[in-house]
Amino acid sequence: MAKVSVNLGARSYDIHIGANLLEQSGQIIKEGARSENLFLVSNPTVFSLYGAAVIKSCEDSGLKVVATLIPDGEEYKTMGQAEEVIGEAIRRGIDRESLLVALGGGVVGDLAGFVAAVYQRGIDFVQIPTTLLAQVDSSVGGKVAVNHQAGKNMIGAFHQPRTVIVDVHTLASLSEREFAAGMAEVVKYGIILDESFFVFLENRLSDIKDRDEQVMESIVKRCCELKAMVVEEDETERGLRAVLNLGHTFGHAVETLTGYSAYRHGEAVSIGMILACSLARDLGLMGAGEVERVTGMLVELGLPVKLPQLDSRSILNAMYRDKKTRGGKLRLVLPCGIGRAVVRDDIDDELILKVLCNQSQATDAH
């Protein structure tokens, strides 16, 4: 088992990474729990696969577990669904000392974490991410939220977990599409922070597609190390942490305009990263060959790189509604080659529209 620490003073915690950790989850959770009472939040798909193992491990460690399930899908990451979970917590007698356990992918982690942040002004919670995207990104760093029909993650908070338990064995149960969606966030880390990691991914694509557990454990560990490094320096996204949003402003607009149901988050981010790379190329920040390397890797992993048939002006308008906009200015993360990125708020709308139109035309041509 590997361990990555997120050092945030009183809010510090460890990320435990390994295979078959669900069987040890109770012991790990008990170490940091202030109460023996756990409130487990999951969805039917994940709970049917892993709920019994987690509950058994917790009960074997002397913990008491009550569970509630939310529907599966990004379209259910809403304030209304959060209120239902809160109502269930009240009915089950969950108090301020209880511990909420989020078992599932990004939707479960985001929504359950949001509930933990606001329930009785905040209770402790544990992340047990079961998708690759959640394991390398959304479960670490304390960003929790629900969506609004006008924009993704518009209602949220910063609320760090007590611990994160990553069992890479759960990756075996993911669909090809879900696994690929997670790899979009993995590739992102290489583009913005670590060129050698990007090269490692290029060289191990076959093992990655085979979901080799040893390779995936090393990938998850490196992503968590990079995320921890950024979060430690900029917990509430005032500066450096913004680079983690590569492709997200474009991607969130695509998700919003398609009703949160046409694309997985990682798929939308994949499209967004290509748009960001294309814009960086047009601005002279990134070479055409580097854009081709990124595009080639995403395509090889089975990810979309072309825009759906959406109006370019509608995409730009949706981007302006993104929560990362500051003072009416659009803040975009742009790669400087592979391994470094900058945040810019001085990009002319016409340049963005040009990239969007070019991508739309490329989509039409295919």
Short mmCIF file of N, CA, C and O in Angstrom, two decimals, residues 239-240 242-243 245-246 249-250 276 279-286 319-320 324-326 328-336 340-349 351-352:
data_model
loop_
_atom_site.label_atom_id
_atom_site.label_comp_id
_atom_site.label_asym_id
_atom_site.label_seq_id
_atom_site.Cartn_x
_atom_site.Cartn_y
_atom_site.Cartn_z
N GLY A 239 -4.69 30.95 -6.74
CA GLY A 239 -3.57 31.11 -7.66
C GLY A 239 -3.24 29.84 -8.39
O GLY A 239 -3.91 29.45 -9.35
N LEU A 240 -2.19 29.12 -7.90
CA LEU A 240 -1.67 27.94 -8.60
C LEU A 240 -2.73 26.88 -8.88
O LEU A 240 -2.74 26.26 -9.94
N ALA A 242 -5.57 26.90 -9.86
CA ALA A 242 -6.37 27.12 -11.07
C ALA A 242 -5.85 26.30 -12.25
O ALA A 242 -6.62 25.95 -13.16
N VAL A 243 -4.53 25.97 -12.27
CA VAL A 243 -4.01 25.22 -13.43
C VAL A 243 -4.64 23.84 -13.53
O VAL A 243 -4.65 23.23 -14.61
N ASN A 245 -7.55 23.25 -13.67
CA ASN A 245 -8.77 23.39 -14.46
C ASN A 245 -8.53 23.36 -15.97
O ASN A 245 -9.38 23.78 -16.75
N LEU A 246 -7.37 22.88 -16.41
CA LEU A 246 -7.11 22.79 -17.85
C LEU A 246 -8.27 22.07 -18.55
O LEU A 246 -8.61 20.94 -18.17
N THR A 249 -13.10 24.82 -18.28
CA THR A 249 -14.04 25.90 -18.62
C THR A 249 -14.73 25.58 -19.94
O THR A 249 -15.95 25.73 -20.06
N PHE A 250 -13.97 25.13 -20.93
CA PHE A 250 -14.59 24.66 -22.18
C PHE A 250 -15.49 23.45 -21.90
O PHE A 250 -16.62 23.38 -22.36
N ALA A 276 -8.20 24.06 -25.49
CA ALA A 276 -7.20 24.87 -24.80
C ALA A 276 -5.84 24.76 -25.49
O ALA A 276 -5.12 25.75 -25.65
N LEU A 279 -5.94 26.73 -28.74
CA LEU A 279 -5.83 28.16 -28.46
C LEU A 279 -4.39 28.52 -28.09
O LEU A 279 -3.85 29.55 -28.54
N ALA A 280 -3.75 27.67 -27.27
CA ALA A 280 -2.35 27.91 -26.89
C ALA A 280 -1.44 27.88 -28.12
O ALA A 280 -0.51 28.67 -28.23
N ARG A 281 -1.72 26.97 -29.04
CA ARG A 281 -0.94 26.91 -30.29
C ARG A 281 -1.10 28.20 -31.09
O ARG A 281 -0.12 28.78 -31.57
N ASP A 282 -2.33 28.69 -31.21
CA ASP A 282 -2.58 29.92 -31.97
C ASP A 282 -1.93 31.14 -31.33
O ASP A 282 -1.62 32.12 -32.00
N LEU A 283 -1.72 31.06 -30.00
CA LEU A 283 -1.09 32.17 -29.28
C LEU A 283 0.43 32.02 -29.20
O LEU A 283 1.12 32.86 -28.62
N GLY A 284 0.96 30.94 -29.78
CA GLY A 284 2.40 30.73 -29.77
C GLY A 284 2.94 30.15 -28.48
O GLY A 284 4.16 30.16 -28.26
N LEU A 285 2.06 29.62 -27.64
CA LEU A 285 2.49 29.04 -26.36
C LEU A 285 2.84 27.56 -26.49
O LEU A 285 3.55 27.01 -25.64
N MET A 286 2.35 26.92 -27.53
CA MET A 286 2.48 25.47 -27.68
C MET A 286 2.71 25.14 -29.14
O MET A 286 2.09 25.75 -30.03
N MET A 319 -19.37 29.68 -21.09
CA MET A 319 -18.07 29.80 -20.44
C MET A 319 -18.02 31.04 -19.54
O MET A 319 -17.43 31.01 -18.46
N TYR A 320 -18.67 32.11 -19.95
CA TYR A 320 -18.69 33.32 -19.13
C TYR A 320 -19.52 33.14 -17.86
O TYR A 320 -19.36 33.90 -16.91
N LYS A 324 -15.32 30.23 -12.61
CA LYS A 324 -13.93 30.66 -12.61
C LYS A 324 -13.74 32.04 -13.26
O LYS A 324 -12.65 32.58 -13.28
N THR A 325 -14.82 32.61 -13.79
CA THR A 325 -14.76 33.97 -14.33
C THR A 325 -14.55 34.95 -13.19
O THR A 325 -15.15 34.83 -12.12
N ARG A 326 -13.66 35.94 -13.39
CA ARG A 326 -13.37 36.92 -12.35
C ARG A 326 -13.55 38.33 -12.92
O ARG A 326 -12.94 38.67 -13.94
N GLY A 328 -15.82 39.69 -14.58
CA GLY A 328 -16.29 39.72 -15.95
C GLY A 328 -15.26 39.26 -16.97
O GLY A 328 -15.52 39.30 -18.17
N LYS A 329 -14.10 38.81 -16.49
CA LYS A 329 -13.06 38.32 -17.40
C LYS A 329 -12.98 36.81 -17.36
O LYS A 329 -13.02 36.20 -16.29
N LEU A 330 -12.84 36.22 -18.53
CA LEU A 330 -12.73 34.77 -18.64
C LEU A 330 -11.30 34.36 -18.31
O LEU A 330 -10.34 34.86 -18.90
N ARG A 331 -11.16 33.44 -17.34
CA ARG A 331 -9.83 32.95 -16.97
C ARG A 331 -9.65 31.56 -17.57
O ARG A 331 -10.40 30.65 -17.27
N LEU A 332 -8.66 31.42 -18.43
CA LEU A 332 -8.42 30.15 -19.11
C LEU A 332 -7.05 29.61 -18.77
O LEU A 332 -6.06 30.36 -18.71
N VAL A 333 -6.98 28.31 -18.57
CA VAL A 333 -5.70 27.63 -18.36
C VAL A 333 -5.18 27.21 -19.73
O VAL A 333 -5.88 26.52 -20.48
N LEU A 334 -3.96 27.64 -20.04
CA LEU A 334 -3.38 27.34 -21.34
C LEU A 334 -2.02 26.67 -21.16
O LEU A 334 -1.19 27.15 -20.38
N PRO A 335 -1.78 25.55 -21.86
CA PRO A 335 -0.49 24.87 -21.73
C PRO A 335 0.63 25.68 -22.38
O PRO A 335 0.42 26.35 -23.40
N CYS A 336 1.79 25.64 -21.75
CA CYS A 336 3.01 26.17 -22.36
C CYS A 336 3.87 24.97 -22.72
O CYS A 336 4.71 24.53 -21.94
N ARG A 340 3.88 22.38 -18.34
CA ARG A 340 3.69 23.66 -17.67
C ARG A 340 2.47 24.35 -18.26
O ARG A 340 2.13 24.15 -19.43
N ALA A 341 1.82 25.15 -17.44
CA ALA A 341 0.62 25.86 -17.90
C ALA A 341 0.54 27.21 -17.21
O ALA A 341 1.13 27.44 -16.15
N VAL A 342 -0.20 28.12 -17.83
CA VAL A 342 -0.43 29.45 -17.26
C VAL A 342 -1.93 29.72 -17.24
O VAL A 342 -2.70 29.10 -17.98
N VAL A 343 -2.33 30.67 -16.41
CA VAL A 343 -3.71 31.13 -16.38
C VAL A 343 -3.75 32.52 -17.00
O VAL A 343 -3.02 33.42 -16.56
N ARG A 344 -4.59 32.69 -18.01
CA ARG A 344 -4.68 33.97 -18.72
C ARG A 344 -6.11 34.51 -18.65
O ARG A 344 -7.08 33.76 -18.78
N ASP A 345 -6.23 35.81 -18.47
CA ASP A 345 -7.55 36.45 -18.49
C ASP A 345 -7.60 37.58 -19.52
O ASP A 345 -8.45 38.47 -19.44
N ASP A 346 -6.65 37.53 -20.48
CA ASP A 346 -6.55 38.61 -21.48
C ASP A 346 -6.76 38.11 -22.90
O ASP A 346 -6.32 38.74 -23.86
N ILE A 347 -7.44 36.98 -23.03
CA ILE A 347 -7.64 36.41 -24.37
C ILE A 347 -8.88 37.03 -25.02
O ILE A 347 -9.97 37.02 -24.43
N ASP A 348 -8.71 37.53 -26.21
CA ASP A 348 -9.81 38.17 -26.93
C ASP A 348 -10.88 37.14 -27.28
O ASP A 348 -10.57 36.03 -27.72
N ASP A 349 -12.13 37.55 -27.11
CA ASP A 349 -13.24 36.64 -27.41
C ASP A 349 -13.19 36.13 -28.85
O ASP A 349 -13.59 34.98 -29.13
N LEU A 351 -10.64 35.39 -30.66
CA LEU A 351 -9.70 34.28 -30.78
C LEU A 351 -10.32 32.98 -30.27
O LEU A 351 -10.14 31.91 -30.87
N ILE A 352 -11.06 33.08 -29.17
CA ILE A 352 -11.74 31.90 -28.62
C ILE A 352 -12.79 31.40 -29.59
O ILE A 352 -12.89 30.20 -29.87
#
